[in-house]
Structures are given as structure tokens and as C-alpha cells.
PDB file of N, CA and C and ligand atoms in Angstrom:
ATOM      1  N   MET E   1      86.052 104.869  95.877  1.00 57.00           N
ATOM      2  CA  MET E   1      86.454 103.321  95.547  1.00 57.00           C
ATOM      3  C   MET E   1      87.824 104.078  95.293  1.00 57.00           C
ATOM      4  N   PHE E   2      87.844 104.427  94.418  1.00 61.00           N
ATOM      5  CA  PHE E   2      89.279 104.287  93.847  1.00 61.00           C
ATOM      6  C   PHE E   2      90.579 105.632  95.041  1.00 61.00           C
ATOM      7  N   ASP E   3      89.377 106.423  95.516  1.00 66.00           N
ATOM      8  CA  ASP E   3      90.344 107.381  96.421  1.00 66.00           C
ATOM      9  C   ASP E   3      90.979 106.240  97.862  1.00 66.00           C
ATOM     10  N   GLU E   4      89.342 105.695  98.397  1.00 64.00           N
ATOM     11  CA  GLU E   4      90.132 104.651  99.033  1.00 64.00           C
ATOM     12  C   GLU E   4      90.957 104.445  98.491  1.00 64.00           C
ATOM     13  N   PHE E   5      91.522 103.683  97.828  1.00 60.00           N
ATOM     14  CA  PHE E   5      92.760 102.535  96.739  1.00 60.00           C
ATOM     15  C   PHE E   5      94.161 103.152  97.176  1.00 60.00           C
ATOM     16  N   LEU E   6      93.753 104.292  96.786  1.00 57.00           N
ATOM     17  CA  LEU E   6      94.869 105.109  97.135  1.00 57.00           C
ATOM     18  C   LEU E   6      95.405 105.603  98.439  1.00 57.00           C
ATOM     19  N   SER E   7      94.333 105.961  98.878  1.00 58.00           N
ATOM     20  CA  SER E   7      95.066 106.150 100.237  1.00 58.00           C
ATOM     21  C   SER E   7      95.793 105.019 101.261  1.00 58.00           C
ATOM     22  N   GLN E   8      95.089 103.903 101.457  1.00 56.00           N
ATOM     23  CA  GLN E   8      95.424 102.894 101.454  1.00 56.00           C
ATOM     24  C   GLN E   8      97.429 102.827 101.091  1.00 56.00           C
ATOM     25  N   ARG E   9      97.145 103.008 100.322  1.00 53.00           N
ATOM     26  CA  ARG E   9      98.751 103.274  99.751  1.00 53.00           C
ATOM     27  C   ARG E   9      99.705 104.036  99.953  1.00 53.00           C
ATOM     28  N   GLY E  10      99.192 105.336 100.662  1.00 50.00           N
ATOM     29  CA  GLY E  10      99.278 106.328 100.631  1.00 50.00           C
ATOM     30  C   GLY E  10     101.066 106.747 101.062  1.00 50.00           C
ATOM     31  N   HIS E  11     101.946 105.443 101.535  1.00 50.00           N
ATOM     32  CA  HIS E  11     102.672 106.015 102.366  1.00 50.00           C
ATOM     33  C   HIS E  11     103.300 105.093 100.868  1.00 50.00           C
ATOM     34  N   ASN E  12     103.526 105.298 100.663  1.00 50.00           N
ATOM     35  CA  ASN E  12     104.626 105.179  99.276  1.00 50.00           C
ATOM     36  C   ASN E  12     104.288 105.985  98.268  1.00 50.00           C
ATOM     37  N   MET E  13     104.525 106.384  98.438  1.00 49.00           N
ATOM     38  CA  MET E  13     104.284 108.213  97.074  1.00 49.00           C
ATOM     39  C   MET E  13     104.978 108.448  96.318  1.00 49.00           C
ATOM     40  N   ASP E  14     106.279 107.504  96.303  1.00 51.00           N
ATOM     41  CA  ASP E  14     107.988 108.566  95.464  1.00 51.00           C
ATOM     42  C   ASP E  14     107.693 108.202  93.789  1.00 51.00           C
ATOM     43  N   SER E  15     106.803 107.212  93.812  1.00 50.00           N
ATOM     44  CA  SER E  15     106.440 107.497  92.911  1.00 50.00           C
ATOM     45  C   SER E  15     105.063 107.028  91.848  1.00 50.00           C
ATOM     46  N   ALA E  16     104.133 107.965  92.841  1.00 65.00           N
ATOM     47  CA  ALA E  16     102.732 108.777  92.239  1.00 65.00           C
ATOM     48  C   ALA E  16     102.035 107.574  91.525  1.00 65.00           C
ATOM     49  N   GLY E  17     101.699 106.709  92.345  1.00 89.00           N
ATOM     50  CA  GLY E  17     100.013 105.705  91.658  1.00 89.00           C
ATOM     51  C   GLY E  17     101.192 104.808  91.276  1.00 89.00           C
ATOM     52  N   TRP E  18     102.146 104.568  91.137  1.00 92.00           N
ATOM     53  CA  TRP E  18     102.585 103.177  90.752  1.00 92.00           C
ATOM     54  C   TRP E  18     102.571 101.894  92.053  1.00 92.00           C
ATOM     55  N   GLU E  19     102.481 100.893  91.261  1.00 91.00           N
ATOM     56  CA  GLU E  19     102.795  99.390  92.364  1.00 91.00           C
ATOM     57  C   GLU E  19     104.176  99.610  91.985  1.00 91.00           C
ATOM     58  N   ASP E  20     105.136  99.386  93.221  1.00 88.00           N
ATOM     59  CA  ASP E  20     106.958  98.688  93.284  1.00 88.00           C
ATOM     60  C   ASP E  20     106.723  96.823  93.123  1.00 88.00           C
ATOM     61  N   SER E  21     106.976  96.585  91.792  1.00 84.00           N
ATOM     62  CA  SER E  21     107.651  95.475  92.257  1.00 84.00           C
ATOM     63  C   SER E  21     109.061  94.642  91.807  1.00 84.00           C
ATOM     64  N   TYR E  22     110.223  94.882  92.434  1.00 84.00           N
ATOM     65  CA  TYR E  22     111.010  94.785  92.255  1.00 84.00           C
ATOM     66  C   TYR E  22     111.229  94.699  91.410  1.00 84.00           C
ATOM     67  N   ASN E  23     112.216  96.694  91.731  1.00 89.00           N
ATOM     68  CA  ASN E  23     112.646  97.109  91.112  1.00 89.00           C
ATOM     69  C   ASN E  23     111.989  97.656  89.551  1.00 89.00           C
ATOM     70  N   LYS E  24     110.793  97.298  89.166  1.00 92.00           N
ATOM     71  CA  LYS E  24     109.654  97.457  88.928  1.00 92.00           C
ATOM     72  C   LYS E  24     108.763  98.659  89.097  1.00 92.00           C
ATOM     73  N   LYS E  25     108.022  99.265  88.169  1.00 93.00           N
ATOM     74  CA  LYS E  25     107.112 100.376  88.241  1.00 93.00           C
ATOM     75  C   LYS E  25     105.778  98.557  87.332  1.00 93.00           C
ATOM     76  N   GLN E  26     104.171  98.689  88.595  1.00 94.00           N
ATOM     77  CA  GLN E  26     103.968  98.298  88.092  1.00 94.00           C
ATOM     78  C   GLN E  26     102.295  98.605  88.238  1.00 94.00           C
ATOM     79  N   CYS E  27     101.344  98.970  86.730  1.00 95.00           N
ATOM     80  CA  CYS E  27     100.569  99.202  86.674  1.00 95.00           C
ATOM     81  C   CYS E  27      99.305  99.246  87.254  1.00 95.00           C
ATOM     82  N   PRO E  28      98.214  99.811  88.024  1.00 94.00           N
ATOM     83  CA  PRO E  28      97.611  99.281  89.128  1.00 94.00           C
ATOM     84  C   PRO E  28      95.997  99.069  88.346  1.00 94.00           C
ATOM     85  N   GLU E  29      96.443  99.492  87.390  1.00 95.00           N
ATOM     86  CA  GLU E  29      95.033  99.271  86.101  1.00 95.00           C
ATOM     87  C   GLU E  29      95.039  97.979  85.637  1.00 95.00           C
ATOM     88  N   CYS E  30      96.514  97.770  84.780  1.00 96.00           N
ATOM     89  CA  CYS E  30      95.870  95.529  83.949  1.00 96.00           C
ATOM     90  C   CYS E  30      96.963  95.396  84.665  1.00 96.00           C
ATOM     91  N   GLY E  31      98.121  95.867  85.820  1.00 95.00           N
ATOM     92  CA  GLY E  31      99.061  94.846  86.581  1.00 95.00           C
ATOM     93  C   GLY E  31     100.795  94.773  86.026  1.00 95.00           C
ATOM     94  N   GLY E  32     100.291  95.717  84.469  1.00 95.00           N
ATOM     95  CA  GLY E  32     101.721  95.792  83.251  1.00 95.00           C
ATOM     96  C   GLY E  32     103.256  95.823  84.377  1.00 95.00           C
ATOM     97  N   LEU E  33     104.044  95.740  83.736  1.00 95.00           N
ATOM     98  CA  LEU E  33     105.063  95.272  84.508  1.00 95.00           C
ATOM     99  C   LEU E  33     106.102  96.532  83.732  1.00 95.00           C
ATOM    100  N   HIS E  34     106.681  97.419  84.016  1.00 94.00           N
ATOM    101  CA  HIS E  34     107.882  98.569  83.181  1.00 94.00           C
ATOM    102  C   HIS E  34     108.999  99.478  83.821  1.00 94.00           C
ATOM    103  N   ASP E  35     109.044  99.628  83.144  1.00 93.00           N
ATOM    104  CA  ASP E  35     111.079  99.761  83.578  1.00 93.00           C
ATOM    105  C   ASP E  35     110.920 101.207  84.625  1.00 93.00           C
ATOM    106  N   SER E  36     111.503 101.741  85.327  1.00 89.00           N
ATOM    107  CA  SER E  36     111.782 102.668  86.299  1.00 89.00           C
ATOM    108  C   SER E  36     111.076 104.338  86.133  1.00 89.00           C
ATOM    109  N   ASP E  37     111.586 103.998  84.077  1.00 90.00           N
ATOM    110  CA  ASP E  37     111.221 105.516  84.215  1.00 90.00           C
ATOM    111  C   ASP E  37     110.333 106.004  83.441  1.00 90.00           C
ATOM    112  N   ALA E  38     109.439 104.908  82.996  1.00 91.00           N
ATOM    113  CA  ALA E  38     108.356 104.737  82.559  1.00 91.00           C
ATOM    114  C   ALA E  38     107.267 105.936  83.341  1.00 91.00           C
ATOM    115  N   VAL E  39     106.884 106.512  82.108  1.00 91.00           N
ATOM    116  CA  VAL E  39     105.341 107.661  82.794  1.00 91.00           C
ATOM    117  C   VAL E  39     104.197 107.514  82.601  1.00 91.00           C
ATOM    118  N   GLU E  40     103.781 106.516  81.509  1.00 93.00           N
ATOM    119  CA  GLU E  40     102.449 105.882  81.789  1.00 93.00           C
ATOM    120  C   GLU E  40     102.373 104.341  80.817  1.00 93.00           C
ATOM    121  N   CYS E  41     101.709 103.891  81.536  1.00 95.00           N
ATOM    122  CA  CYS E  41     101.248 102.161  81.220  1.00 95.00           C
ATOM    123  C   CYS E  41     101.868 102.335  79.136  1.00 95.00           C
ATOM    124  N   THR E  42     102.581 101.615  78.945  1.00 96.00           N
ATOM    125  CA  THR E  42     101.874 101.195  77.658  1.00 96.00           C
ATOM    126  C   THR E  42     101.034 100.212  76.987  1.00 96.00           C
ATOM    127  N   ILE E  43     100.799  99.399  77.930  1.00 96.00           N
ATOM    128  CA  ILE E  43      99.727  98.517  77.958  1.00 96.00           C
ATOM    129  C   ILE E  43      97.872  98.887  77.434  1.00 96.00           C
ATOM    130  N   CYS E  44      97.730  99.747  79.092  1.00 97.00           N
ATOM    131  CA  CYS E  44      96.446 100.062  78.942  1.00 97.00           C
ATOM    132  C   CYS E  44      95.975 101.472  78.719  1.00 97.00           C
ATOM    133  N   GLY E  45      97.555 102.200  79.298  1.00 96.00           N
ATOM    134  CA  GLY E  45      97.593 103.573  78.645  1.00 96.00           C
ATOM    135  C   GLY E  45      97.324 104.678  79.777  1.00 96.00           C
ATOM    136  N   TRP E  46      97.023 103.884  81.048  1.00 95.00           N
ATOM    137  CA  TRP E  46      97.411 104.215  82.769  1.00 95.00           C
ATOM    138  C   TRP E  46      97.925 105.407  82.409  1.00 95.00           C
ATOM    139  N   SER E  47      97.779 106.177  83.455  1.00 93.00           N
ATOM    140  CA  SER E  47      98.942 107.397  83.924  1.00 93.00           C
ATOM    141  C   SER E  47      98.988 108.508  85.439  1.00 93.00           C
ATOM    142  N   PRO E  48      99.914 107.870  85.823  1.00 88.00           N
ATOM    143  CA  PRO E  48      99.701 109.040  87.218  1.00 88.00           C
ATOM    144  C   PRO E  48      99.002 110.190  87.244  1.00 88.00           C
ATOM    145  N   ALA E  49      99.177 110.603  86.372  1.00 77.00           N
ATOM    146  CA  ALA E  49      99.012 112.607  86.533  1.00 77.00           C
ATOM    147  C   ALA E  49      97.974 112.989  86.260  1.00 77.00           C
ATOM    148  N   ARG E  50      97.305 111.702  85.276  1.00 61.00           N
ATOM    149  CA  ARG E  50      95.800 112.181  85.147  1.00 61.00           C
ATOM    150  C   ARG E  50      94.567 112.333  86.217  1.00 61.00           C
TER     151      ARG E  50
HETATM  152 ZN1   ZN Z 101      97.816  99.467  82.346  1.00 73.29          ZN
END
């Protein structure tokens, strides 16, 4: 299920799993917004690298 979700968004890979929203990164898990240099979500702890 999660793999399908990712593959549908495969055209946007430059930030490895983050959603893009107005020059911010948006966590796909909780929807929290972070600066472009964020490496993990400080709200729910999600990380694109795990
Ligand atoms: Zn999050």
C-alpha cells in the first residue's frame, strides 16, 4: 500500500519522500511543514531515509 503511494509520486524524487509545499517540505505521515533542510519530521519522527 505504501509502495503504491510512493510509486505514484515517483516523478518528484529530489527530496526523497517529502511532499513539496510552497518551498517547504511536508511530512507525508502527519502533514507537518518543515524547512527545506529538514532531515526528519520533528512532529512525528518520520524520516525518508529509514
Ligand atoms: Zn510527520
